[in-house]
Amino acid sequence: MPWIFLVISLVGIVLVLNAFRPVLARRRVLLASFFAGWLTSELALQIGAVQGLFLLGWIAVGALAAWPGWVALGATLGSWVGLGLLHRRALGAQGAVETALGEGLGLDYEEEIHPSLVRKEPEGLDWRRLAMPFPIRHPEVEVVRHVRYHSADGIELHLDVWRHRRRPSGCPTLLYIHGGGWMIGDKEHQGLPLMQYLAARGWVCFGIDYRLSPRATFPDHLVDVKRAIRWVREEGAQYGADPAFLVVAGGSAGGHLAALAALTAGDTLYQPGFETVDTSVAGCIGFYGVYDFMDRYGHWPSDGLQRLLERYVMKSRRDEDPLAWERASPMSRVHAEAPPFFLVHGDCDNLVPVAEARRFAETLRTSSQAPVVYAEIPGGHHAFEVFPSPRSELVLRGIGRFGDWLYSRYLARQAVRSASG
């Protein structure tokens, strides 16, 4: 029994160390390192509590009767220290986001928020909700499921509508695009904390599905996103949305598509059959997105992502069709009229390098006339905000303030137009 206790305790130490320093370059263990680091980092307190219960069990069955049991006890205590440090890093998200907002929007940005949108955030975190993050729901939010917005290649495309139970009208609007490597994922399992949080604050949010590879070939994915934007423009008001104020957001592959949609408004190449439709957006929120298919700065630690894109998504070799790959890269599509961006990326992301997000933010700041907010989240792994956690909660509060700031600018412009007749 002491030896079993020791082995399990050492596994716990390895998981904590991996959360601090995930594997970057070894493609065969990359995904395993990601999953282990992501869950350990976001569920640090829960894992510590479970370890405590198991420790009591090990002691009860005599695991401390021999020296391996005492070594295991020391390893468990060391694991608790590491989990505590992981939790402390998670709380650092608040400072990182607030610093990013001040740098991107100005230190006095909160003074520009319309008085009707100013909300006092609760003191501290909702620990009851964070202790039991599933199921993801909010008492003030309702969801309208599976609304059809288009049919393409025999596939029915649907979206979910997240809105306040009071069902207000003329609300700021968000369209969320899920990730999954352009091949997997759906609207029902990603972006839920974000849409729930904003809907509780009076937004109307649309989470969309889109065609997936390998059946779909880029730009099919982006065309579907733009079709969803078109649908929101035409039909969103019946669900309480203000179609004139639409922010697009997404994570990972969805972050790539969100950024590309924001940067290619009106590009007829991606709007077949609806070339004249206004697909512009008021802003873009990108979580740990892929922004440079060309990997022009050599940020990708292995060739895994390039091979996935060549074989399943682009279905062409990058060196044989560089123009198509350039067009698919948000890094190549940056221009002066880009909308405001809020980019969020964890500094422990081992699937999409944080250096790529840094470079994309720099490129936007160099070329775009609009504000760019870049928040690098300490200890954040890929997909860190998929379910409620201390880190995701603090980041979402910053996203809420960014959204209020954006919407306040929109309301100010509307007031000027009304005053001028």
Coordinates of C-alpha atoms in Angstrom, one line a residue:
M1 CA 0.0 0.0 0.0
P2 CA 2.8 2.6 0.8
W3 CA 4.3 2.0 -2.7
I4 CA 1.0 2.6 -4.4
F5 CA 0.5 5.8 -2.4
L6 CA 4.0 6.9 -3.4
V7 CA 3.4 6.3 -7.1
I8 CA 0.1 8.2 -7.1
S9 CA 1.7 11.1 -5.1
L10 CA 4.5 11.4 -7.6
V11 CA 2.0 11.5 -10.4
G12 CA 0.4 14.5 -8.7
I13 CA 3.8 16.2 -8.5
V14 CA 4.3 15.6 -12.2
L15 CA 0.9 17.1 -13.0
V16 CA 1.7 20.2 -11.1
L17 CA 5.1 20.7 -12.7
N18 CA 3.5 20.2 -16.1
A19 CA 1.0 22.9 -15.3
F20 CA 3.8 25.3 -14.7
R21 CA 5.9 24.2 -17.7
P22 CA 3.9 22.3 -20.3
V23 CA 5.6 20.4 -23.1
L24 CA 6.1 22.6 -26.1
A25 CA 8.0 20.8 -28.9
R26 CA 7.4 17.1 -28.6
R27 CA 4.4 16.6 -30.8
R28 CA 3.4 13.1 -29.5
V29 CA 2.9 14.3 -26.0
L30 CA 1.7 17.8 -26.7
L31 CA -2.0 17.1 -26.4
A32 CA -1.6 15.1 -23.2
S33 CA 0.5 17.8 -21.7
F34 CA -2.2 20.4 -22.7
F35 CA -5.1 18.5 -21.2
A36 CA -3.2 17.7 -18.0
G37 CA -1.9 21.3 -17.6
W38 CA -5.2 22.9 -18.5
L39 CA -7.3 20.9 -16.0
T40 CA -4.7 21.1 -13.2
S41 CA -4.3 24.8 -13.6
E42 CA -8.0 25.7 -13.7
L43 CA -9.1 23.2 -11.0
A44 CA -6.2 23.6 -8.6
L45 CA -8.3 24.0 -5.5
Q46 CA -10.7 21.2 -6.4
I47 CA -7.7 18.9 -7.0
G48 CA -6.2 19.9 -3.7
A49 CA -9.4 19.1 -1.9
V50 CA -9.7 15.7 -3.6
Q51 CA -6.0 14.9 -2.7
G52 CA -6.9 15.8 0.9
L53 CA -9.7 13.3 1.0
F54 CA -7.5 10.6 -0.5
L55 CA -4.8 11.3 1.9
L56 CA -7.1 10.6 4.8
G57 CA -8.0 7.4 3.1
W58 CA -4.4 6.4 2.6
I59 CA -3.6 7.0 6.3
A60 CA -6.7 5.0 7.3
V61 CA -5.5 1.9 5.4
G62 CA -1.9 2.1 6.8
A63 CA 0.0 3.7 3.9
L64 CA 2.3 5.4 6.5
A65 CA 3.4 2.1 7.9
A66 CA 6.6 2.1 5.8
W67 CA 9.1 4.8 4.5
P68 CA 7.6 5.0 1.0
G69 CA 4.3 6.2 2.6
W70 CA 6.2 9.0 4.4
V71 CA 7.9 10.0 1.1
A72 CA 4.5 10.0 -0.5
L73 CA 3.1 12.3 2.2
G74 CA 6.0 14.7 1.6
A75 CA 5.2 14.6 -2.1
T76 CA 1.5 15.3 -1.4
L77 CA 2.4 18.3 0.7
G78 CA 4.7 19.6 -2.1
S79 CA 1.9 19.1 -4.5
W80 CA -0.4 21.2 -2.3
V81 CA 2.2 24.0 -2.3
G82 CA 2.3 23.9 -6.1
L83 CA -1.5 23.9 -6.4
G84 CA -1.6 26.9 -4.1
L85 CA 0.9 28.7 -6.3
L86 CA -1.1 27.8 -9.4
H87 CA -4.2 29.4 -7.8
R88 CA -2.2 32.5 -6.9
R89 CA -1.1 32.8 -10.5
A90 CA -4.8 32.5 -11.6
L91 CA -5.7 35.5 -9.4
G92 CA -3.0 37.5 -11.2
A93 CA -5.4 37.6 -14.2
Q94 CA -7.1 40.6 -12.7
G95 CA -4.0 42.7 -12.7
A96 CA -3.0 41.6 -16.2
V97 CA -6.4 42.4 -17.7
E98 CA -6.7 45.8 -16.0
T99 CA -3.2 46.8 -17.1
A100 CA -4.0 45.7 -20.7
L101 CA -7.2 47.8 -20.7
G102 CA -5.4 50.8 -19.4
E103 CA -2.6 50.5 -22.0
G104 CA -5.0 49.8 -24.9
L105 CA -7.9 52.2 -24.1
G106 CA -6.2 54.8 -21.8
L107 CA -6.0 54.9 -18.0
D108 CA -9.2 56.8 -17.8
Y109 CA -11.2 54.5 -20.0
E110 CA -13.8 53.8 -17.4
E111 CA -14.8 57.5 -17.4
E112 CA -15.9 57.0 -21.0
I113 CA -18.4 54.3 -20.1
H114 CA -22.0 55.5 -20.3
P115 CA -23.5 55.9 -16.8
S116 CA -26.3 53.5 -17.7
L117 CA -23.7 50.8 -18.3
V118 CA -21.6 51.3 -15.1
R119 CA -22.0 48.2 -12.9
K120 CA -20.4 47.5 -9.6
E121 CA -18.7 44.1 -9.7
P122 CA -19.2 41.9 -6.7
E123 CA -16.4 41.9 -4.1
G124 CA -14.3 38.8 -4.5
L125 CA -15.3 35.7 -6.5
D126 CA -18.4 33.5 -6.3
W127 CA -16.8 30.6 -4.6
R128 CA -19.9 28.4 -4.6
R129 CA -20.2 28.7 -8.3
L130 CA -16.5 28.1 -8.9
A131 CA -16.3 25.1 -6.6
M132 CA -19.0 23.4 -8.7
P133 CA -18.5 24.8 -12.2
F134 CA -20.8 22.4 -13.9
P135 CA -23.4 22.6 -15.3
I136 CA -22.7 26.1 -16.7
R137 CA -25.9 28.1 -16.2
H138 CA -27.1 31.4 -14.8
P139 CA -30.5 32.0 -13.1
E140 CA -31.0 35.3 -15.1
V141 CA -30.1 33.9 -18.5
E142 CA -32.2 31.8 -21.0
V143 CA -31.1 30.0 -24.1
V144 CA -33.0 29.5 -27.4
R145 CA -31.5 26.4 -28.9
H146 CA -30.9 25.4 -32.5
V147 CA -32.1 28.3 -34.6
R148 CA -31.4 27.6 -38.2
Y149 CA -29.4 30.4 -40.0
H150 CA -28.3 28.7 -43.2
S151 CA -28.0 25.4 -45.2
A152 CA -24.8 24.7 -47.0
D153 CA -23.7 21.5 -48.8
G154 CA -26.7 19.7 -47.4
I155 CA -25.7 20.7 -43.8
E156 CA -28.2 22.6 -41.7
L157 CA -26.3 25.3 -39.8
H158 CA -27.7 26.5 -36.4
L159 CA -27.0 28.9 -33.7
D160 CA -28.0 29.3 -30.0
V161 CA -29.3 32.6 -28.6
W162 CA -28.3 33.6 -25.1
R163 CA -30.3 36.5 -23.6
H164 CA -31.6 37.9 -20.3
R165 CA -34.8 36.3 -19.1
R166 CA -36.4 39.8 -19.1
R167 CA -36.0 39.7 -22.9
P168 CA -35.0 43.4 -23.4
S169 CA -34.7 44.8 -27.0
G170 CA -32.1 46.9 -28.7
C171 CA -29.2 45.1 -26.9
P172 CA -25.5 45.1 -27.6
T173 CA -24.8 41.9 -29.5
L174 CA -22.1 39.3 -29.6
L175 CA -21.5 36.5 -32.1
Y176 CA -19.3 33.7 -30.7
I177 CA -17.3 31.2 -32.9
H178 CA -16.2 27.9 -31.3
G179 CA -12.7 26.4 -31.7
G180 CA -11.6 22.8 -32.3
G181 CA -8.9 23.0 -34.9
W182 CA -11.5 23.8 -37.6
M183 CA -12.4 20.1 -37.4
I184 CA -14.3 19.4 -34.2
G185 CA -16.3 21.3 -31.6
D186 CA -19.8 22.8 -31.5
K187 CA -21.7 25.8 -30.2
E188 CA -22.9 24.0 -27.1
H189 CA -19.6 23.4 -25.4
Q190 CA -17.5 26.5 -25.9
G191 CA -17.8 30.2 -25.1
L192 CA -20.6 29.4 -22.6
P193 CA -19.2 31.4 -19.6
L194 CA -18.6 34.4 -21.8
M195 CA -22.0 34.4 -23.4
Q196 CA -23.7 33.7 -20.1
Y197 CA -21.8 36.5 -18.4
L198 CA -22.7 39.1 -21.1
A199 CA -26.3 37.9 -21.4
A200 CA -26.7 38.5 -17.6
R201 CA -25.5 42.0 -18.2
G202 CA -28.1 42.7 -20.9
W203 CA -26.3 41.5 -24.1
V204 CA -27.8 39.2 -26.7
C205 CA -25.3 36.5 -27.7
F206 CA -25.3 34.1 -30.6
G207 CA -23.2 31.0 -30.5
I208 CA -22.9 29.5 -34.0
D209 CA -22.0 26.2 -35.7
Y210 CA -20.2 26.2 -39.0
R211 CA -19.0 23.6 -41.5
L212 CA -16.0 21.6 -40.3
S213 CA -13.0 20.0 -42.0
P214 CA -12.1 17.6 -43.5
R215 CA -15.4 17.8 -45.3
A216 CA -15.1 21.6 -45.5
T217 CA -12.2 23.4 -47.1
F218 CA -11.2 26.9 -46.1
P219 CA -12.7 29.4 -46.6
D220 CA -16.0 27.5 -46.1
H221 CA -15.6 28.1 -42.4
L222 CA -15.3 31.8 -42.8
V223 CA -18.1 32.0 -45.3
D224 CA -20.4 30.5 -42.8
V225 CA -19.3 33.0 -40.1
K226 CA -20.2 35.8 -42.5
R227 CA -23.5 34.2 -43.3
A228 CA -24.2 34.1 -39.5
I229 CA -23.3 37.8 -39.4
R230 CA -25.8 38.4 -42.2
W231 CA -28.5 36.5 -40.4
V232 CA -28.0 38.6 -37.2
R233 CA -28.2 41.7 -39.3
E234 CA -31.5 40.6 -40.7
E235 CA -33.1 38.5 -38.0
G236 CA -31.3 39.3 -34.7
A237 CA -33.7 42.1 -33.7
Q238 CA -36.5 39.6 -33.1
Y239 CA -34.4 38.1 -30.3
G240 CA -33.6 41.5 -28.8
A241 CA -30.4 42.3 -30.5
D242 CA -29.3 45.6 -31.9
P243 CA -27.9 44.4 -35.3
A244 CA -26.1 47.7 -35.8
F245 CA -23.8 46.9 -32.8
L246 CA -22.2 43.5 -33.3
V247 CA -19.0 42.2 -31.7
V248 CA -17.4 39.0 -33.0
A249 CA -15.5 36.7 -30.7
G250 CA -14.0 33.2 -30.7
G251 CA -11.4 30.9 -29.2
S252 CA -8.5 29.0 -30.9
A253 CA -9.7 28.2 -34.4
G254 CA -12.7 30.4 -33.6
G255 CA -10.3 33.2 -32.6
H256 CA -8.7 32.9 -36.0
L257 CA -12.1 33.0 -37.8
A258 CA -13.3 35.9 -35.6
A259 CA -10.2 38.0 -36.4
L260 CA -10.4 37.2 -40.1
A261 CA -14.1 38.1 -40.2
A262 CA -13.3 41.4 -38.4
L263 CA -10.5 42.2 -40.9
T264 CA -12.3 41.2 -44.1
A265 CA -15.6 43.0 -43.9
G266 CA -17.2 43.3 -47.4
D267 CA -14.6 41.0 -49.0
T268 CA -16.6 39.5 -51.8
L269 CA -14.3 36.4 -51.9
Y270 CA -15.8 35.3 -48.6
Q271 CA -19.4 36.4 -49.3
P272 CA -20.6 34.4 -52.3
G273 CA -24.1 35.3 -53.2
F274 CA -24.3 38.0 -50.6
E275 CA -21.5 40.3 -51.8
T276 CA -23.3 43.6 -50.9
V277 CA -24.2 42.6 -47.3
D278 CA -22.6 44.6 -44.6
T279 CA -20.5 42.2 -42.6
S280 CA -18.5 44.8 -40.6
V281 CA -18.3 44.4 -36.8
A282 CA -17.9 46.9 -34.0
G283 CA -15.1 44.9 -32.4
C284 CA -13.3 41.6 -32.1
I285 CA -12.4 39.5 -29.0
G286 CA -9.9 36.8 -29.7
F287 CA -9.0 34.1 -27.1
Y288 CA -5.7 32.2 -27.8
G289 CA -6.3 32.4 -31.6
V290 CA -4.2 31.3 -34.5
Y291 CA -3.2 34.5 -36.3
D292 CA -0.5 33.6 -38.8
F293 CA -0.9 30.5 -41.0
M294 CA 2.4 31.5 -42.6
D295 CA 4.3 31.2 -39.3
R296 CA 6.5 33.9 -40.8
Y297 CA 8.3 34.5 -37.5
G298 CA 8.9 30.9 -36.6
H299 CA 6.7 30.7 -33.5
W300 CA 5.2 27.3 -34.0
P301 CA 7.3 24.8 -31.9
S302 CA 6.6 21.9 -34.3
D303 CA 5.2 21.2 -37.7
G304 CA 2.0 19.6 -36.3
L305 CA -0.3 22.6 -36.9
Q306 CA 1.1 23.1 -40.4
R307 CA 0.5 19.5 -41.3
L308 CA -3.1 19.6 -40.0
L309 CA -3.8 22.7 -42.0
E310 CA -2.2 21.3 -45.2
R311 CA -4.0 17.9 -45.0
Y312 CA -7.4 18.8 -43.6
V313 CA -8.2 22.5 -43.7
M314 CA -6.4 24.3 -46.5
K315 CA -5.9 21.1 -48.5
S316 CA -2.8 22.6 -50.1
R317 CA 0.8 22.9 -49.2
R318 CA 1.9 26.2 -47.8
D319 CA 4.9 26.5 -50.1
E320 CA 2.8 25.6 -53.2
D321 CA -0.1 28.0 -52.7
P322 CA 1.3 30.9 -50.5
L323 CA -1.3 33.4 -51.7
A324 CA -4.2 31.3 -50.3
W325 CA -2.4 30.9 -47.0
E326 CA -1.6 34.6 -46.8
R327 CA -5.3 35.4 -47.4
A328 CA -6.2 33.0 -44.6
S329 CA -3.8 34.6 -42.1
P330 CA -5.2 37.5 -40.0
M331 CA -1.6 38.7 -39.7
S332 CA -1.6 39.4 -43.4
R333 CA -5.0 41.1 -43.5
V334 CA -4.4 43.9 -40.9
H335 CA -5.3 47.4 -42.2
A336 CA -5.9 50.9 -41.0
E337 CA -9.7 50.5 -40.8
A338 CA -9.7 47.4 -38.6
P339 CA -12.2 47.5 -35.7
P340 CA -11.0 47.6 -32.0
F341 CA -9.5 44.3 -30.8
F342 CA -9.2 42.6 -27.5
L343 CA -6.7 39.8 -27.6
V344 CA -6.4 37.3 -24.7
H345 CA -3.7 34.7 -24.5
G346 CA -2.3 32.6 -21.7
D347 CA 1.5 32.6 -21.2
C348 CA 1.5 28.8 -20.7
D349 CA -0.3 27.9 -23.9
N350 CA 1.5 25.0 -25.5
L351 CA -0.9 24.6 -28.5
V352 CA -0.8 28.1 -29.9
P353 CA 2.4 30.0 -28.9
V354 CA 1.8 33.2 -27.0
A355 CA 4.5 34.9 -29.1
E356 CA 2.2 34.8 -32.1
A357 CA -0.5 36.7 -30.2
R358 CA 2.1 39.2 -29.1
R359 CA 3.2 39.8 -32.7
F360 CA -0.3 40.0 -33.9
A361 CA -1.1 42.7 -31.3
E362 CA 2.0 44.6 -32.3
T363 CA 1.0 44.4 -36.0
L364 CA -2.5 45.7 -35.3
R365 CA -1.1 48.6 -33.2
T366 CA 1.3 49.5 -36.0
S367 CA -1.4 49.6 -38.7
S368 CA -4.8 50.0 -37.2
Q369 CA -6.3 53.3 -36.2
A370 CA -8.5 51.6 -33.6
P371 CA -7.5 50.7 -30.1
V372 CA -5.9 47.3 -29.5
V373 CA -6.0 45.6 -26.0
Y374 CA -3.6 42.7 -25.5
A375 CA -3.9 40.8 -22.2
E376 CA -1.3 38.1 -21.5
I377 CA -2.7 35.9 -18.8
P378 CA -0.3 34.5 -16.2
G379 CA -0.5 30.8 -15.9
G380 CA -3.2 30.6 -18.6
H381 CA -3.3 27.5 -20.8
H382 CA -5.2 27.0 -24.0
A383 CA -8.9 26.9 -23.4
F384 CA -8.6 28.3 -19.9
E385 CA -12.0 30.0 -20.1
V386 CA -14.1 27.1 -21.4
F387 CA -15.6 26.6 -17.9
P388 CA -15.9 28.8 -14.8
S389 CA -12.7 29.2 -12.8
P390 CA -11.0 32.0 -10.9
R391 CA -8.9 32.9 -13.9
S392 CA -11.8 32.9 -16.4
E393 CA -14.0 34.8 -14.0
L394 CA -11.5 37.6 -13.7
V395 CA -10.8 37.8 -17.4
L396 CA -14.5 37.9 -18.2
R397 CA -15.0 40.9 -16.0
G398 CA -12.4 42.7 -18.1
I399 CA -14.1 41.6 -21.3
G400 CA -17.3 43.1 -19.8
R401 CA -15.7 46.4 -19.2
F402 CA -14.2 46.4 -22.8
G403 CA -17.7 45.7 -24.2
D404 CA -19.2 48.5 -22.1
W405 CA -16.6 50.9 -23.4
L406 CA -17.2 49.8 -27.0
Y407 CA -20.9 50.1 -26.6
S408 CA -20.6 53.5 -25.0
R409 CA -18.7 54.8 -28.0
Y410 CA -21.5 53.5 -30.2
L411 CA -24.2 55.2 -28.1
A412 CA -22.3 58.4 -28.3
R413 CA -22.2 58.3 -32.1
Q414 CA -25.9 57.5 -32.2
A415 CA -26.6 60.5 -30.0
V416 CA -24.6 62.8 -32.2
R417 CA -26.5 61.5 -35.3
S418 CA -29.8 62.1 -33.6
A419 CA -28.8 65.6 -32.5
S420 CA -27.7 66.5 -36.1
G421 CA -31.1 65.4 -37.5

